[in-house]
PDB file of C-alpha atoms in Angstrom:
ATOM      1  CA  UNK A   1       0.000   0.000   0.000  1.00 28.00           C
ATOM      2  CA  UNK A   2       2.447   2.598  -1.221  1.00 36.00           C
ATOM      3  CA  UNK A   3       1.269   6.194  -1.376  1.00 43.00           C
ATOM      4  CA  UNK A   4       2.789   8.190  -4.198  1.00 41.00           C
ATOM      5  CA  UNK A   5       3.332  11.891  -3.593  1.00 46.00           C
ATOM      6  CA  UNK A   6       2.763  13.579  -6.907  1.00 44.00           C
ATOM      7  CA  UNK A   7       4.768  16.799  -7.293  1.00 44.00           C
ATOM      8  CA  UNK A   8       6.699  16.955 -10.528  1.00 45.00           C
ATOM      9  CA  UNK A   9       9.430  19.202 -11.803  1.00 44.00           C
ATOM     10  CA  UNK A  10       8.778  21.530 -14.696  1.00 43.00           C
ATOM     11  CA  UNK A  11      10.501  19.892 -17.633  1.00 44.00           C
ATOM     12  CA  UNK A  12      10.934  20.009 -21.383  1.00 39.00           C
ATOM     13  CA  UNK A  13      11.298  16.873 -23.581  1.00 43.00           C
ATOM     14  CA  UNK A  14      14.958  17.035 -22.534  1.00 45.00           C
ATOM     15  CA  UNK A  15      14.834  17.600 -18.766  1.00 50.00           C
ATOM     16  CA  UNK A  16      16.563  20.713 -17.493  1.00 59.00           C
ATOM     17  CA  UNK A  17      17.203  20.213 -13.789  1.00 59.00           C
ATOM     18  CA  UNK A  18      18.291  23.841 -13.379  1.00 65.00           C
ATOM     19  CA  UNK A  19      14.633  24.916 -13.605  1.00 71.00           C
ATOM     20  CA  UNK A  20      13.931  23.535 -10.177  1.00 74.00           C
ATOM     21  CA  UNK A  21      10.465  22.485  -9.032  1.00 77.00           C
ATOM     22  CA  UNK A  22       7.164  23.547 -10.567  1.00 80.00           C
ATOM     23  CA  UNK A  23       5.378  23.692  -7.172  1.00 85.00           C
ATOM     24  CA  UNK A  24       8.033  24.567  -4.568  1.00 87.00           C
ATOM     25  CA  UNK A  25       5.393  25.737  -2.066  1.00 90.00           C
ATOM     26  CA  UNK A  26       3.366  22.526  -2.140  1.00 92.00           C
ATOM     27  CA  UNK A  27       2.993  21.052   1.377  1.00 95.00           C
ATOM     28  CA  UNK A  28       4.391  17.683   0.286  1.00 92.00           C
ATOM     29  CA  UNK A  29       7.680  19.310  -0.699  1.00 91.00           C
ATOM     30  CA  UNK A  30       8.437  19.278   3.038  1.00 94.00           C
ATOM     31  CA  UNK A  31       9.866  15.924   4.166  1.00 94.00           C
ATOM     32  CA  UNK A  32       8.278  16.435   7.595  1.00 96.00           C
ATOM     33  CA  UNK A  33       4.850  16.525   5.963  1.00 97.00           C
ATOM     34  CA  UNK A  34       5.566  13.388   3.934  1.00 95.00           C
ATOM     35  CA  UNK A  35       6.702  11.556   7.066  1.00 96.00           C
ATOM     36  CA  UNK A  36       3.604  12.764   8.934  1.00 98.00           C
ATOM     37  CA  UNK A  37       1.327  11.504   6.169  1.00 97.00           C
ATOM     38  CA  UNK A  38       2.953   8.089   6.423  1.00 97.00           C
ATOM     39  CA  UNK A  39       3.052   7.961  10.220  1.00 98.00           C
ATOM     40  CA  UNK A  40      -0.674   8.680  10.424  1.00 98.00           C
ATOM     41  CA  UNK A  41      -1.488   5.503   8.452  1.00 98.00           C
ATOM     42  CA  UNK A  42      -2.140   2.314  10.411  1.00 98.00           C
ATOM     43  CA  UNK A  43      -1.036  -0.230   7.825  1.00 96.00           C
ATOM     44  CA  UNK A  44      -1.811  -3.187  10.082  1.00 97.00           C
ATOM     45  CA  UNK A  45      -5.421  -2.033  10.419  1.00 97.00           C
ATOM     46  CA  UNK A  46      -5.717  -1.607   6.641  1.00 97.00           C
ATOM     47  CA  UNK A  47      -4.208  -5.040   6.103  1.00 96.00           C
ATOM     48  CA  UNK A  48      -6.689  -6.728   8.440  1.00 97.00           C
ATOM     49  CA  UNK A  49      -9.706  -4.792   7.176  1.00 96.00           C
ATOM     50  CA  UNK A  50      -9.122  -5.025   3.434  1.00 95.00           C
ATOM     51  CA  UNK A  51      -6.674  -7.879   2.822  1.00 94.00           C
ATOM     52  CA  UNK A  52      -7.550 -10.399   5.491  1.00 96.00           C
ATOM     53  CA  UNK A  53      -4.150  -9.906   7.094  1.00 96.00           C
ATOM     54  CA  UNK A  54      -2.447 -11.427   4.037  1.00 95.00           C
ATOM     55  CA  UNK A  55      -0.863  -8.217   2.744  1.00 92.00           C
ATOM     56  CA  UNK A  56       2.890  -7.722   2.949  1.00 90.00           C
ATOM     57  CA  UNK A  57       4.293  -4.279   3.821  1.00 88.00           C
ATOM     58  CA  UNK A  58       6.309  -2.464   1.159  1.00 88.00           C
ATOM     59  CA  UNK A  59       9.291  -0.736   2.732  1.00 92.00           C
ATOM     60  CA  UNK A  60      10.632   0.778  -0.481  1.00 90.00           C
ATOM     61  CA  UNK A  61       8.566   1.007  -3.654  1.00 86.00           C
ATOM     62  CA  UNK A  62       9.654  -1.422  -6.413  1.00 89.00           C
ATOM     63  CA  UNK A  63      12.394  -2.915  -4.243  1.00 91.00           C
ATOM     64  CA  UNK A  64      12.228  -6.261  -2.478  1.00 88.00           C
ATOM     65  CA  UNK A  65      14.438  -8.926  -0.944  1.00 90.00           C
ATOM     66  CA  UNK A  66      14.785 -10.693  -4.310  1.00 90.00           C
ATOM     67  CA  UNK A  67      15.553  -7.575  -6.331  1.00 92.00           C
ATOM     68  CA  UNK A  68      18.785  -5.765  -7.071  1.00 94.00           C
ATOM     69  CA  UNK A  69      19.991  -3.245  -4.525  1.00 95.00           C
ATOM     70  CA  UNK A  70      17.859  -4.473  -1.628  1.00 95.00           C
ATOM     71  CA  UNK A  71      19.117  -3.056   1.656  1.00 95.00           C
ATOM     72  CA  UNK A  72      17.827  -4.898   4.761  1.00 94.00           C
ATOM     73  CA  UNK A  73      18.305  -1.760   6.863  1.00 95.00           C
ATOM     74  CA  UNK A  74      15.325  -0.200   5.050  1.00 95.00           C
ATOM     75  CA  UNK A  75      12.974  -2.547   6.885  1.00 94.00           C
ATOM     76  CA  UNK A  76      14.707  -1.858  10.201  1.00 92.00           C
ATOM     77  CA  UNK A  77      14.606   1.910   9.666  1.00 94.00           C
ATOM     78  CA  UNK A  78      11.056   2.062   8.398  1.00 95.00           C
ATOM     79  CA  UNK A  79       9.318   2.057  11.783  1.00 94.00           C
ATOM     80  CA  UNK A  80      11.207   5.115  13.024  1.00 94.00           C
ATOM     81  CA  UNK A  81      11.122   7.005   9.739  1.00 94.00           C
ATOM     82  CA  UNK A  82       7.641   6.225   8.440  1.00 95.00           C
ATOM     83  CA  UNK A  83       5.876   3.716  10.745  1.00 96.00           C
ATOM     84  CA  UNK A  84       2.523   4.298  12.435  1.00 97.00           C
ATOM     85  CA  UNK A  85       2.763   6.858  15.232  1.00 98.00           C
ATOM     86  CA  UNK A  86      -0.028   9.422  15.540  1.00 98.00           C
ATOM     87  CA  UNK A  87       1.756  11.559  18.118  1.00 98.00           C
ATOM     88  CA  UNK A  88       4.870  11.727  15.947  1.00 98.00           C
ATOM     89  CA  UNK A  89       2.685  12.666  12.972  1.00 98.00           C
ATOM     90  CA  UNK A  90       1.151  15.560  14.905  1.00 98.00           C
ATOM     91  CA  UNK A  91       4.581  16.699  16.084  1.00 98.00           C
ATOM     92  CA  UNK A  92       5.992  16.657  12.557  1.00 98.00           C
ATOM     93  CA  UNK A  93       3.049  18.688  11.251  1.00 98.00           C
ATOM     94  CA  UNK A  94       3.584  21.242  14.025  1.00 98.00           C
ATOM     95  CA  UNK A  95       7.281  21.463  13.131  1.00 98.00           C
ATOM     96  CA  UNK A  96       6.269  22.058   9.508  1.00 97.00           C
ATOM     97  CA  UNK A  97       4.067  24.988  10.575  1.00 97.00           C
ATOM     98  CA  UNK A  98       0.625  23.356  10.596  1.00 97.00           C
ATOM     99  CA  UNK A  99      -1.929  23.174  13.399  1.00 94.00           C
ATOM    100  CA  UNK A 100      -5.545  23.965  14.370  1.00 93.00           C
ATOM    101  CA  UNK A 101      -5.277  27.540  13.068  1.00 94.00           C
ATOM    102  CA  UNK A 102      -3.505  26.419   9.881  1.00 95.00           C
ATOM    103  CA  UNK A 103      -4.468  22.820   9.055  1.00 95.00           C
ATOM    104  CA  UNK A 104      -2.564  21.002   6.346  1.00 96.00           C
ATOM    105  CA  UNK A 105      -4.781  19.934   3.438  1.00 96.00           C
ATOM    106  CA  UNK A 106      -4.198  17.450   0.637  1.00 97.00           C
ATOM    107  CA  UNK A 107      -6.195  15.978  -2.245  1.00 96.00           C
ATOM    108  CA  UNK A 108      -6.825  12.234  -2.543  1.00 96.00           C
ATOM    109  CA  UNK A 109      -7.564  11.122  -6.088  1.00 92.00           C
ATOM    110  CA  UNK A 110     -10.276   8.453  -5.949  1.00 92.00           C
ATOM    111  CA  UNK A 111      -8.945   6.122  -8.634  1.00 87.00           C
ATOM    112  CA  UNK A 112      -9.009   2.320  -8.836  1.00 84.00           C
ATOM    113  CA  UNK A 113      -5.437   1.008  -8.555  1.00 84.00           C
ATOM    114  CA  UNK A 114      -4.176  -1.705 -10.857  1.00 79.00           C
ATOM    115  CA  UNK A 115      -5.141  -5.194  -9.725  1.00 82.00           C
ATOM    116  CA  UNK A 116      -7.375  -4.193  -6.788  1.00 85.00           C
ATOM    117  CA  UNK A 117     -11.020  -3.128  -6.955  1.00 86.00           C
ATOM    118  CA  UNK A 118     -11.246  -1.866  -3.365  1.00 90.00           C
ATOM    119  CA  UNK A 119      -8.830   1.030  -3.722  1.00 90.00           C
ATOM    120  CA  UNK A 120     -11.427   3.731  -3.157  1.00 93.00           C
ATOM    121  CA  UNK A 121     -12.424   2.155   0.173  1.00 95.00           C
ATOM    122  CA  UNK A 122      -8.776   2.070   1.256  1.00 95.00           C
ATOM    123  CA  UNK A 123      -8.382   5.719   0.220  1.00 95.00           C
ATOM    124  CA  UNK A 124     -11.373   6.705   2.371  1.00 96.00           C
ATOM    125  CA  UNK A 125      -9.913   4.800   5.325  1.00 97.00           C
ATOM    126  CA  UNK A 126      -6.595   6.617   4.906  1.00 97.00           C
ATOM    127  CA  UNK A 127      -8.458   9.939   4.740  1.00 97.00           C
ATOM    128  CA  UNK A 128     -10.088   9.139   8.099  1.00 98.00           C
ATOM    129  CA  UNK A 129      -6.690   8.348   9.632  1.00 98.00           C
ATOM    130  CA  UNK A 130      -5.287  11.631   8.362  1.00 98.00           C
ATOM    131  CA  UNK A 131      -8.203  13.568   9.855  1.00 98.00           C
ATOM    132  CA  UNK A 132      -7.356  12.037  13.238  1.00 98.00           C
ATOM    133  CA  UNK A 133      -3.993  13.866  13.284  1.00 97.00           C
ATOM    134  CA  UNK A 134      -5.415  17.175  12.027  1.00 97.00           C
ATOM    135  CA  UNK A 135      -4.925  16.834   8.269  1.00 97.00           C
ATOM    136  CA  UNK A 136      -7.793  17.927   6.028  1.00 97.00           C
ATOM    137  CA  UNK A 137      -7.968  15.550   3.039  1.00 97.00           C
ATOM    138  CA  UNK A 138     -10.230  16.338   0.108  1.00 96.00           C
ATOM    139  CA  UNK A 139     -11.571  13.354  -1.852  1.00 96.00           C
ATOM    140  CA  UNK A 140     -11.412  14.090  -5.581  1.00 95.00           C
ATOM    141  CA  UNK A 141     -13.463  11.979  -8.007  1.00 92.00           C
ATOM    142  CA  UNK A 142     -12.787  12.434 -11.679  1.00 91.00           C
ATOM    143  CA  UNK A 143     -12.858  10.447 -14.888  1.00 91.00           C
ATOM    144  CA  UNK A 144      -9.730   8.229 -15.155  1.00 87.00           C
ATOM    145  CA  UNK A 145      -8.859   9.748 -18.531  1.00 90.00           C
ATOM    146  CA  UNK A 146      -9.043  13.247 -17.077  1.00 92.00           C
ATOM    147  CA  UNK A 147      -6.930  12.140 -14.104  1.00 86.00           C
ATOM    148  CA  UNK A 148      -4.215  10.765 -16.389  1.00 83.00           C
ATOM    149  CA  UNK A 149      -4.332  13.891 -18.546  1.00 86.00           C
ATOM    150  CA  UNK A 150      -3.841  16.072 -15.439  1.00 87.00           C
ATOM    151  CA  UNK A 151      -0.877  13.944 -14.353  1.00 81.00           C
ATOM    152  CA  UNK A 152       0.824  14.018 -17.737  1.00 78.00           C
ATOM    153  CA  UNK A 153       0.472  17.796 -17.908  1.00 81.00           C
ATOM    154  CA  UNK A 154       1.967  18.115 -14.397  1.00 79.00           C
ATOM    155  CA  UNK A 155      -1.110  19.870 -13.017  1.00 85.00           C
ATOM    156  CA  UNK A 156      -1.418  17.871  -9.786  1.00 87.00           C
ATOM    157  CA  UNK A 157       0.413  19.928  -7.197  1.00 89.00           C
ATOM    158  CA  UNK A 158      -0.719  18.479  -3.856  1.00 93.00           C
ATOM    159  CA  UNK A 159      -2.293  15.112  -4.565  1.00 92.00           C
ATOM    160  CA  UNK A 160      -1.927  11.458  -3.630  1.00 91.00           C
ATOM    161  CA  UNK A 161      -3.263   8.445  -5.477  1.00 89.00           C
ATOM    162  CA  UNK A 162      -3.256   4.778  -4.553  1.00 88.00           C
ATOM    163  CA  UNK A 163      -1.522   2.885  -7.299  1.00 83.00           C
ATOM    164  CA  UNK A 164      -0.407  -0.620  -8.108  1.00 82.00           C
ATOM    165  CA  UNK A 165       1.794  -2.317 -10.641  1.00 81.00           C
ATOM    166  CA  UNK A 166       3.042  -5.762 -11.562  1.00 82.00           C
ATOM    167  CA  UNK A 167       6.081  -4.339 -13.334  1.00 84.00           C
ATOM    168  CA  UNK A 168       9.711  -5.318 -12.987  1.00 87.00           C
ATOM    169  CA  UNK A 169      12.073  -3.133 -10.987  1.00 90.00           C
ATOM    170  CA  UNK A 170      13.393  -0.997 -13.859  1.00 89.00           C
ATOM    171  CA  UNK A 171       9.958  -0.339 -15.349  1.00 86.00           C
ATOM    172  CA  UNK A 172       8.433   0.401 -11.953  1.00 85.00           C
ATOM    173  CA  UNK A 173      11.080   2.868 -10.842  1.00 87.00           C
ATOM    174  CA  UNK A 174      11.376   4.672 -14.171  1.00 84.00           C
ATOM    175  CA  UNK A 175       7.649   4.833 -14.903  1.00 77.00           C
ATOM    176  CA  UNK A 176       6.532   6.009 -11.469  1.00 75.00           C
ATOM    177  CA  UNK A 177       9.438   8.162 -10.355  1.00 71.00           C
ATOM    178  CA  UNK A 178      11.777   9.207 -13.122  1.00 72.00           C
ATOM    179  CA  UNK A 179      12.132  11.072 -16.391  1.00 64.00           C
ATOM    180  CA  UNK A 180      13.697   7.874 -17.743  1.00 63.00           C
ATOM    181  CA  UNK A 181      10.192   6.481 -18.195  1.00 55.00           C
ATOM    182  CA  UNK A 182       7.684   7.403 -20.888  1.00 53.00           C
ATOM    183  CA  UNK A 183       4.786   7.961 -18.441  1.00 56.00           C
ATOM    184  CA  UNK A 184       6.096   9.689 -15.316  1.00 56.00           C
ATOM    185  CA  UNK A 185       3.579   9.347 -12.522  1.00 61.00           C
ATOM    186  CA  UNK A 186       5.309  10.410  -9.343  1.00 63.00           C
ATOM    187  CA  UNK A 187       8.080  12.557  -7.903  1.00 65.00           C
ATOM    188  CA  UNK A 188      11.173  12.869 -10.048  1.00 70.00           C
ATOM    189  CA  UNK A 189      14.563  13.261  -8.394  1.00 75.00           C
ATOM    190  CA  UNK A 190      17.403  14.558 -10.593  1.00 79.00           C
ATOM    191  CA  UNK A 191      20.046  12.712  -8.550  1.00 83.00           C
ATOM    192  CA  UNK A 192      18.188   9.429  -9.017  1.00 86.00           C
ATOM    193  CA  UNK A 193      17.863  10.054 -12.747  1.00 87.00           C
ATOM    194  CA  UNK A 194      21.635  10.316 -13.041  1.00 90.00           C
ATOM    195  CA  UNK A 195      22.054   6.964 -11.263  1.00 93.00           C
ATOM    196  CA  UNK A 196      19.439   5.320 -13.477  1.00 92.00           C
ATOM    197  CA  UNK A 197      21.293   6.513 -16.559  1.00 92.00           C
ATOM    198  CA  UNK A 198      24.402   4.770 -15.250  1.00 95.00           C
ATOM    199  CA  UNK A 199      22.443   1.562 -14.599  1.00 94.00           C
ATOM    200  CA  UNK A 200      21.149   1.619 -18.161  1.00 92.00           C
ATOM    201  CA  UNK A 201      24.680   1.901 -19.501  1.00 94.00           C
ATOM    202  CA  UNK A 202      26.457  -0.883 -17.648  1.00 95.00           C
ATOM    203  CA  UNK A 203      26.306  -4.691 -17.897  1.00 95.00           C
ATOM    204  CA  UNK A 204      28.410  -5.132 -14.756  1.00 96.00           C
ATOM    205  CA  UNK A 205      26.010  -6.704 -12.250  1.00 95.00           C
ATOM    206  CA  UNK A 206      28.104  -5.723  -9.226  1.00 96.00           C
ATOM    207  CA  UNK A 207      28.088  -2.135 -10.408  1.00 97.00           C
ATOM    208  CA  UNK A 208      24.326  -2.329 -11.054  1.00 96.00           C
ATOM    209  CA  UNK A 209      23.790  -3.659  -7.529  1.00 96.00           C
ATOM    210  CA  UNK A 210      25.739  -0.751  -6.063  1.00 97.00           C
ATOM    211  CA  UNK A 211      23.847   1.799  -8.140  1.00 97.00           C
ATOM    212  CA  UNK A 212      20.451   0.310  -7.308  1.00 96.00           C
ATOM    213  CA  UNK A 213      21.235   0.646  -3.596  1.00 96.00           C
ATOM    214  CA  UNK A 214      21.933   4.331  -4.156  1.00 95.00           C
ATOM    215  CA  UNK A 215      18.675   4.735  -6.095  1.00 93.00           C
ATOM    216  CA  UNK A 216      16.806   3.054  -3.244  1.00 93.00           C
ATOM    217  CA  UNK A 217      18.216   5.502  -0.730  1.00 91.00           C
TER     218      UNK A 217
END
């Protein structure tokens, strides 16, 4: 149950990283806000309610124990960095400048994720968890074609969407978080793009392993 934070850099067909970010003032540009959003989500409760307790947590999107670059410390670090902790979520929001007089708001796109028909119910449950820590989520329903058009034109400046994929590691990372892919659908990090370019240009598996670990970080 990964949550993609969708704030994309302004870019031309050939990305120019010197342009910076299109929405620098978006709340999710603040790492404290992103951590708070994650820490407000009770993944165990979602797992029991919607997946019969059979779901497996995803500690780093598109990475896993059987994939290149897996770092076991990610699982160990996850609880402190992003694990469920309502009090920590409230504290992080306060540090980021939000509170009762200035609540943080965010839009949840009500779209059906790949391979799972109950995504909208999960999204509503997450919205309720966010409200508990003082976040004001807005549920946005729109035609899937319009949603994709908005994403491709980089018009979603403070939105989350539940997504799913059965793709391999390269396709998943580049499609959902990089300008290396043809359909960018998530945050794009220039430093990661440079590493991905190196991965694409080497057949040395040891070197690929090292680079994938850096991408994962």
